[in-house]
PDB file of C-alpha atoms in Angstrom:
ATOM      1  CA  UNK A  34     111.039  88.541  79.778  1.00  0.00           C
ATOM      2  CA  UNK A  35     108.793  86.828  82.149  1.00  0.00           C
ATOM      3  CA  UNK A  36     107.933  83.193  82.364  1.00  0.00           C
ATOM      4  CA  UNK A  37     104.457  83.768  82.236  1.00  0.00           C
ATOM      5  CA  UNK A  38     102.453  86.872  81.189  1.00  0.00           C
ATOM      6  CA  UNK A  39      99.062  87.887  81.098  1.00  0.00           C
ATOM      7  CA  UNK A  40      96.881  91.036  80.042  1.00  0.00           C
ATOM      8  CA  UNK A  41      95.904  92.440  83.812  1.00  0.00           C
ATOM      9  CA  UNK A  42      93.004  94.140  82.379  1.00  0.00           C
ATOM     10  CA  UNK A  43      90.755  95.124  83.806  1.00  0.00           C
ATOM     11  CA  UNK A  44      87.993  93.566  81.817  1.00  0.00           C
ATOM     12  CA  UNK A  45      84.714  95.123  82.017  1.00  0.00           C
ATOM     13  CA  UNK A  46      81.947  93.117  80.328  1.00  0.00           C
ATOM     14  CA  UNK A  47      78.264  93.417  80.385  1.00  0.00           C
ATOM     15  CA  UNK A  48      76.354  90.238  81.995  1.00  0.00           C
ATOM     16  CA  UNK A  49      75.369  87.553  79.333  1.00  0.00           C
ATOM     17  CA  UNK A  50      78.604  88.348  77.257  1.00  0.00           C
ATOM     18  CA  UNK A  51      81.497  86.169  76.276  1.00  0.00           C
ATOM     19  CA  UNK A  52      84.791  87.261  77.152  1.00  0.00           C
ATOM     20  CA  UNK A  53      88.131  85.730  76.583  1.00  0.00           C
ATOM     21  CA  UNK A  54      91.702  86.046  77.875  1.00  0.00           C
ATOM     22  CA  UNK A  55      95.023  84.471  76.918  1.00  0.00           C
ATOM     23  CA  UNK A  56      98.278  83.836  79.055  1.00  0.00           C
ATOM     24  CA  UNK A  57     101.693  83.417  77.232  1.00  0.00           C
ATOM     25  CA  UNK A  58     104.507  81.337  78.539  1.00  0.00           C
ATOM     26  CA  UNK A  59     108.141  81.534  77.301  1.00  0.00           C
ATOM     27  CA  UNK A  60     109.444  78.476  78.169  1.00  0.00           C
ATOM     28  CA  UNK A  61     108.772  75.580  75.798  1.00  0.00           C
ATOM     29  CA  UNK A  62     109.390  72.957  78.084  1.00  0.00           C
ATOM     30  CA  UNK A  63     106.262  74.298  79.917  1.00  0.00           C
ATOM     31  CA  UNK A  64     104.123  71.174  80.493  1.00  0.00           C
ATOM     32  CA  UNK A  65     100.801  71.553  82.928  1.00  0.00           C
ATOM     33  CA  UNK A  66      98.920  74.267  82.695  1.00  0.00           C
ATOM     34  CA  UNK A  67      96.093  75.615  85.149  1.00  0.00           C
ATOM     35  CA  UNK A  68      93.385  78.418  85.295  1.00  0.00           C
ATOM     36  CA  UNK A  69      93.140  79.588  89.117  1.00  0.00           C
ATOM     37  CA  UNK A  70      90.575  82.276  90.295  1.00  0.00           C
ATOM     38  CA  UNK A  71      90.916  84.256  93.245  1.00  0.00           C
ATOM     39  CA  UNK A  72      88.258  86.418  94.525  1.00  0.00           C
ATOM     40  CA  UNK A  73      88.987  89.779  96.172  1.00  0.00           C
ATOM     41  CA  UNK A  74      90.873  89.424  99.090  1.00  0.00           C
ATOM     42  CA  UNK A  75      90.578  85.613  98.980  1.00  0.00           C
ATOM     43  CA  UNK A  76      92.986  82.812  98.226  1.00  0.00           C
ATOM     44  CA  UNK A  77      93.424  81.211  94.716  1.00  0.00           C
ATOM     45  CA  UNK A  78      91.241  78.209  93.961  1.00  0.00           C
ATOM     46  CA  UNK A  79      91.661  75.685  90.935  1.00  0.00           C
ATOM     47  CA  UNK A  80      89.013  76.381  88.436  1.00  0.00           C
ATOM     48  CA  UNK A  81      90.172  73.947  85.889  1.00  0.00           C
ATOM     49  CA  UNK A  82      93.432  72.151  84.285  1.00  0.00           C
ATOM     50  CA  UNK A  83      94.302  73.013  80.743  1.00  0.00           C
ATOM     51  CA  UNK A  84      94.746  69.781  78.390  1.00  0.00           C
ATOM     52  CA  UNK A  85      96.356  69.234  75.113  1.00  0.00           C
ATOM     53  CA  UNK A  86      92.814  68.901  73.603  1.00  0.00           C
ATOM     54  CA  UNK A  87      91.279  71.665  75.313  1.00  0.00           C
ATOM     55  CA  UNK A  88      88.634  71.188  77.735  1.00  0.00           C
ATOM     56  CA  UNK A  89      85.367  72.432  79.015  1.00  0.00           C
ATOM     57  CA  UNK A  90      83.510  72.694  82.410  1.00  0.00           C
ATOM     58  CA  UNK A  91      80.112  74.424  81.852  1.00  0.00           C
ATOM     59  CA  UNK A  92      80.477  77.667  80.686  1.00  0.00           C
ATOM     60  CA  UNK A  93      84.296  77.789  80.823  1.00  0.00           C
ATOM     61  CA  UNK A  94      86.495  76.110  78.069  1.00  0.00           C
ATOM     62  CA  UNK A  95      90.420  76.397  78.194  1.00  0.00           C
ATOM     63  CA  UNK A  96      92.786  75.782  75.397  1.00  0.00           C
ATOM     64  CA  UNK A  97      96.259  75.178  74.692  1.00  0.00           C
ATOM     65  CA  UNK A  98      98.223  76.384  71.807  1.00  0.00           C
ATOM     66  CA  UNK A  99     101.716  74.831  72.180  1.00  0.00           C
ATOM     67  CA  UNK A 100     102.805  76.165  68.803  1.00  0.00           C
ATOM     68  CA  UNK A 101     102.304  80.011  69.529  1.00  0.00           C
ATOM     69  CA  UNK A 102     102.861  79.193  73.361  1.00  0.00           C
ATOM     70  CA  UNK A 103      99.849  80.432  75.194  1.00  0.00           C
ATOM     71  CA  UNK A 104      96.780  78.901  76.987  1.00  0.00           C
ATOM     72  CA  UNK A 105      93.136  80.735  76.633  1.00  0.00           C
ATOM     73  CA  UNK A 106      89.836  81.070  78.996  1.00  0.00           C
ATOM     74  CA  UNK A 107      86.696  81.667  77.467  1.00  0.00           C
ATOM     75  CA  UNK A 108      83.746  82.049  79.408  1.00  0.00           C
ATOM     76  CA  UNK A 109      80.239  82.130  78.075  1.00  0.00           C
ATOM     77  CA  UNK A 110      77.107  83.634  79.101  1.00  0.00           C
ATOM     78  CA  UNK A 111      79.118  85.422  81.700  1.00  0.00           C
ATOM     79  CA  UNK A 112      77.498  85.734  85.502  1.00  0.00           C
ATOM     80  CA  UNK A 113      77.772  88.684  87.883  1.00  0.00           C
ATOM     81  CA  UNK A 114      79.428  86.039  90.100  1.00  0.00           C
ATOM     82  CA  UNK A 115      82.267  85.455  87.380  1.00  0.00           C
ATOM     83  CA  UNK A 116      83.842  88.797  88.317  1.00  0.00           C
ATOM     84  CA  UNK A 117      87.300  87.806  89.843  1.00  0.00           C
ATOM     85  CA  UNK A 118      91.030  87.946  89.043  1.00  0.00           C
ATOM     86  CA  UNK A 119      92.029  84.800  87.049  1.00  0.00           C
ATOM     87  CA  UNK A 120      95.671  83.460  87.243  1.00  0.00           C
ATOM     88  CA  UNK A 121      97.153  80.991  85.000  1.00  0.00           C
ATOM     89  CA  UNK A 122      99.903  78.639  86.160  1.00  0.00           C
ATOM     90  CA  UNK A 123     102.184  76.260  84.843  1.00  0.00           C
ATOM     91  CA  UNK A 124     104.578  73.648  85.763  1.00  0.00           C
ATOM     92  CA  UNK A 125     108.093  73.838  83.846  1.00  0.00           C
ATOM     93  CA  UNK A 126     109.558  70.486  82.763  1.00  0.00           C
ATOM     94  CA  UNK A 127     112.270  69.610  85.351  1.00  0.00           C
ATOM     95  CA  UNK A 128     111.414  72.820  87.970  1.00  0.00           C
ATOM     96  CA  UNK A 129     109.242  71.507  90.500  1.00  0.00           C
ATOM     97  CA  UNK A 130     107.248  74.355  91.009  1.00  0.00           C
ATOM     98  CA  UNK A 131     104.226  76.164  89.882  1.00  0.00           C
ATOM     99  CA  UNK A 132     104.744  79.359  88.115  1.00  0.00           C
ATOM    100  CA  UNK A 133     102.008  81.904  88.153  1.00  0.00           C
ATOM    101  CA  UNK A 134     101.030  84.875  85.838  1.00  0.00           C
ATOM    102  CA  UNK A 135      99.842  88.007  87.332  1.00  0.00           C
ATOM    103  CA  UNK A 136      96.110  87.441  86.823  1.00  0.00           C
ATOM    104  CA  UNK A 137      93.440  89.139  84.825  1.00  0.00           C
ATOM    105  CA  UNK A 138      90.950  91.222  86.398  1.00  0.00           C
ATOM    106  CA  UNK A 139      87.579  90.495  85.130  1.00  0.00           C
ATOM    107  CA  UNK A 140      84.311  92.780  86.217  1.00  0.00           C
ATOM    108  CA  UNK A 141      80.951  91.785  85.132  1.00  0.00           C
ATOM    109  CA  UNK A 142      78.555  94.504  85.001  1.00  0.00           C
ATOM    110  CA  UNK A 143      74.561  94.243  85.494  1.00  0.00           C
TER     111      UNK A 143
ATOM    112  CA  UNK B 254      87.617  68.199 105.353  1.00  0.00           C
ATOM    113  CA  UNK B 255      89.491  70.934 106.752  1.00  0.00           C
ATOM    114  CA  UNK B 256      91.489  73.137 104.750  1.00  0.00           C
ATOM    115  CA  UNK B 257      94.599  74.600 105.182  1.00  0.00           C
ATOM    116  CA  UNK B 258      94.728  76.812 108.243  1.00  0.00           C
ATOM    117  CA  UNK B 259      97.094  80.064 108.552  1.00  0.00           C
ATOM    118  CA  UNK B 260      97.445  82.592 111.133  1.00  0.00           C
ATOM    119  CA  UNK B 261      97.749  85.137 111.580  1.00  0.00           C
ATOM    120  CA  UNK B 262      95.261  86.468 109.267  1.00  0.00           C
ATOM    121  CA  UNK B 263      96.457  90.215 109.423  1.00  0.00           C
ATOM    122  CA  UNK B 264     100.072  91.455 111.026  1.00  0.00           C
ATOM    123  CA  UNK B 265     101.225  95.132 111.163  1.00  0.00           C
ATOM    124  CA  UNK B 266     104.771  95.580 111.708  1.00  0.00           C
ATOM    125  CA  UNK B 267     107.636  98.362 111.415  1.00  0.00           C
ATOM    126  CA  UNK B 268     110.321  97.919 109.085  1.00  0.00           C
ATOM    127  CA  UNK B 269     113.463  96.347 110.843  1.00  0.00           C
ATOM    128  CA  UNK B 270     111.013  94.329 113.192  1.00  0.00           C
ATOM    129  CA  UNK B 271     110.569  90.257 112.943  1.00  0.00           C
ATOM    130  CA  UNK B 272     107.426  88.418 112.278  1.00  0.00           C
ATOM    131  CA  UNK B 273     106.285  85.032 111.863  1.00  0.00           C
ATOM    132  CA  UNK B 274     103.565  83.245 110.478  1.00  0.00           C
ATOM    133  CA  UNK B 275     101.943  79.628 110.654  1.00  0.00           C
ATOM    134  CA  UNK B 276     100.311  77.314 108.587  1.00  0.00           C
ATOM    135  CA  UNK B 277      98.755  74.063 109.120  1.00  0.00           C
ATOM    136  CA  UNK B 278      98.121  72.070 105.598  1.00  0.00           C
ATOM    137  CA  UNK B 279      95.634  69.529 105.312  1.00  0.00           C
ATOM    138  CA  UNK B 280      95.550  66.419 107.094  1.00  0.00           C
ATOM    139  CA  UNK B 281      97.715  63.715 104.869  1.00  0.00           C
ATOM    140  CA  UNK B 282      99.318  66.341 102.607  1.00  0.00           C
ATOM    141  CA  UNK B 283     103.057  65.361 102.470  1.00  0.00           C
ATOM    142  CA  UNK B 284     104.043  68.691 100.207  1.00  0.00           C
ATOM    143  CA  UNK B 285     103.806  72.261 101.660  1.00  0.00           C
ATOM    144  CA  UNK B 286     104.541  75.806  99.814  1.00  0.00           C
ATOM    145  CA  UNK B 287     104.605  79.081 101.102  1.00  0.00           C
ATOM    146  CA  UNK B 288     103.976  81.863  98.496  1.00  0.00           C
ATOM    147  CA  UNK B 289     104.117  85.406  98.607  1.00  0.00           C
ATOM    148  CA  UNK B 290     101.502  87.646  96.485  1.00  0.00           C
ATOM    149  CA  UNK B 291     102.242  91.135  96.235  1.00  0.00           C
ATOM    150  CA  UNK B 292      99.266  93.218  95.090  1.00  0.00           C
ATOM    151  CA  UNK B 293      98.586  93.172  91.687  1.00  0.00           C
ATOM    152  CA  UNK B 294     100.729  90.231  90.954  1.00  0.00           C
ATOM    153  CA  UNK B 295     100.551  86.240  91.021  1.00  0.00           C
ATOM    154  CA  UNK B 296     101.739  84.106  93.854  1.00  0.00           C
ATOM    155  CA  UNK B 297     105.489  83.603  93.618  1.00  0.00           C
ATOM    156  CA  UNK B 298     106.641  80.413  95.267  1.00  0.00           C
ATOM    157  CA  UNK B 299     109.244  81.136  98.252  1.00  0.00           C
ATOM    158  CA  UNK B 300     109.689  77.474  99.350  1.00  0.00           C
ATOM    159  CA  UNK B 301     108.321  73.908  98.907  1.00  0.00           C
ATOM    160  CA  UNK B 302     108.756  70.822 101.434  1.00  0.00           C
ATOM    161  CA  UNK B 303     108.283  67.497 100.602  1.00  0.00           C
ATOM    162  CA  UNK B 304     107.486  66.168 103.973  1.00  0.00           C
ATOM    163  CA  UNK B 305     110.285  67.758 106.272  1.00  0.00           C
ATOM    164  CA  UNK B 306     112.674  68.348 103.504  1.00  0.00           C
ATOM    165  CA  UNK B 307     113.034  71.289 101.479  1.00  0.00           C
ATOM    166  CA  UNK B 308     112.433  70.490  97.328  1.00  0.00           C
ATOM    167  CA  UNK B 309     113.107  73.874  96.206  1.00  0.00           C
ATOM    168  CA  UNK B 310     113.796  77.494  98.003  1.00  0.00           C
ATOM    169  CA  UNK B 311     115.434  79.428  95.238  1.00  0.00           C
ATOM    170  CA  UNK B 312     113.483  82.067  95.460  1.00  0.00           C
ATOM    171  CA  UNK B 313     113.289  82.471  99.403  1.00  0.00           C
ATOM    172  CA  UNK B 314     115.517  85.603 100.241  1.00  0.00           C
ATOM    173  CA  UNK B 315     117.743  83.690 102.738  1.00  0.00           C
ATOM    174  CA  UNK B 316     119.180  86.894 104.181  1.00  0.00           C
ATOM    175  CA  UNK B 317     116.017  87.787 105.990  1.00  0.00           C
ATOM    176  CA  UNK B 318     113.399  84.995 105.166  1.00  0.00           C
ATOM    177  CA  UNK B 319     113.668  81.149 106.723  1.00  0.00           C
ATOM    178  CA  UNK B 320     111.048  78.813 107.351  1.00  0.00           C
ATOM    179  CA  UNK B 321     110.919  75.280 108.608  1.00  0.00           C
ATOM    180  CA  UNK B 322     108.560  71.977 108.845  1.00  0.00           C
ATOM    181  CA  UNK B 323     110.351  70.043 111.643  1.00  0.00           C
ATOM    182  CA  UNK B 324     107.842  67.106 111.796  1.00  0.00           C
ATOM    183  CA  UNK B 325     106.420  67.440 108.142  1.00  0.00           C
ATOM    184  CA  UNK B 326     103.373  69.088 109.431  1.00  0.00           C
ATOM    185  CA  UNK B 327     103.014  72.402 110.046  1.00  0.00           C
ATOM    186  CA  UNK B 328     105.155  74.964 109.279  1.00  0.00           C
ATOM    187  CA  UNK B 329     106.517  78.464 110.120  1.00  0.00           C
ATOM    188  CA  UNK B 330     107.830  81.148 107.775  1.00  0.00           C
ATOM    189  CA  UNK B 331     109.857  84.093 109.676  1.00  0.00           C
ATOM    190  CA  UNK B 332     110.717  87.593 108.167  1.00  0.00           C
ATOM    191  CA  UNK B 333     113.861  89.029 110.351  1.00  0.00           C
ATOM    192  CA  UNK B 334     114.081  91.975 109.744  1.00  0.00           C
ATOM    193  CA  UNK B 335     111.334  92.999 107.838  1.00  0.00           C
ATOM    194  CA  UNK B 336     111.798  95.611 105.085  1.00  0.00           C
ATOM    195  CA  UNK B 337     109.068  97.778 103.341  1.00  0.00           C
ATOM    196  CA  UNK B 338     108.814  95.461  99.777  1.00  0.00           C
ATOM    197  CA  UNK B 339     107.990  92.610 102.266  1.00  0.00           C
ATOM    198  CA  UNK B 340     104.677  94.107 102.579  1.00  0.00           C
ATOM    199  CA  UNK B 341     102.484  91.209 100.846  1.00  0.00           C
ATOM    200  CA  UNK B 342     100.034  88.426 101.328  1.00  0.00           C
ATOM    201  CA  UNK B 343     101.350  85.186 102.527  1.00  0.00           C
ATOM    202  CA  UNK B 344     100.001  82.141 101.238  1.00  0.00           C
ATOM    203  CA  UNK B 345     100.331  78.671 102.317  1.00  0.00           C
ATOM    204  CA  UNK B 346      99.292  75.804 100.306  1.00  0.00           C
ATOM    205  CA  UNK B 347      99.771  71.736 100.339  1.00  0.00           C
ATOM    206  CA  UNK B 348      98.966  68.785  98.047  1.00  0.00           C
ATOM    207  CA  UNK B 349      99.179  65.424  98.455  1.00  0.00           C
ATOM    208  CA  UNK B 350     102.136  64.879  97.119  1.00  0.00           C
ATOM    209  CA  UNK B 351     104.081  66.719  94.080  1.00  0.00           C
ATOM    210  CA  UNK B 352     103.466  65.505  90.609  1.00  0.00           C
ATOM    211  CA  UNK B 353     105.060  67.060  87.511  1.00  0.00           C
ATOM    212  CA  UNK B 354     101.467  66.970  86.013  1.00  0.00           C
ATOM    213  CA  UNK B 355      99.907  69.214  88.509  1.00  0.00           C
ATOM    214  CA  UNK B 356      98.582  67.404  92.019  1.00  0.00           C
ATOM    215  CA  UNK B 357      95.748  70.079  93.319  1.00  0.00           C
ATOM    216  CA  UNK B 358      97.230  72.686  95.634  1.00  0.00           C
ATOM    217  CA  UNK B 359      94.907  73.892  98.196  1.00  0.00           C
ATOM    218  CA  UNK B 360      95.354  77.289  99.317  1.00  0.00           C
ATOM    219  CA  UNK B 361      94.847  78.894 102.881  1.00  0.00           C
ATOM    220  CA  UNK B 362      93.400  82.305 103.496  1.00  0.00           C
ATOM    221  CA  UNK B 363      96.535  83.916 103.515  1.00  0.00           C
ATOM    222  CA  UNK B 364      98.591  86.349 106.088  1.00  0.00           C
ATOM    223  CA  UNK B 365      98.431  89.716 104.848  1.00  0.00           C
ATOM    224  CA  UNK B 366     101.564  91.511 106.135  1.00  0.00           C
ATOM    225  CA  UNK B 367     101.917  95.451 106.052  1.00  0.00           C
ATOM    226  CA  UNK B 368     105.196  96.660 106.913  1.00  0.00           C
ATOM    227  CA  UNK B 369     105.516 100.660 107.848  1.00  0.00           C
TER     228      UNK B 369
END
């Protein structure tokens, strides 16, 4: 079983819609969680960290469910510019490295 | 503030040839990472340096890959000899320090390698 799993998509949604995707992890010792955004042929950039209490940044909301071992990203009022691949990542306790999921490709259609 | 610099941006080689990539991290960043990102997958850590020491190279194919960061600043990653399955984007990233709570990693633009 992979350490981190994401639905690769693609997700095609109309502009203005709300879209959400999850990322599941297998190691309960995972301790820090992140969402990265990667545009086509570009490098990943940190979108937001995911806190235990959940956090929001504008139209983006990230949540952590430790009991079910997943994190989620919700995008409200989606814009064309939100089209990208969204990568979840986490640090496993005791391992000094960031482990990425395979990414979820999102396309916002006009 | 200048970002992470990488060169070359693109490289095409034939299998069994050698190739080297260069990375210059953000000034003052002690931790440097090399990732391999195969098409359709997330980045996979190959090696992590803290200053000029290796912290983690557990996923580096050491029979063909090598990396160094001799002066604790810039770094080179080498593949010798290359295989078809090495075709990928090689991303360099840096952060101020390593932190278990996740010091932000800043990625360079990557080197896109195609092995024919």
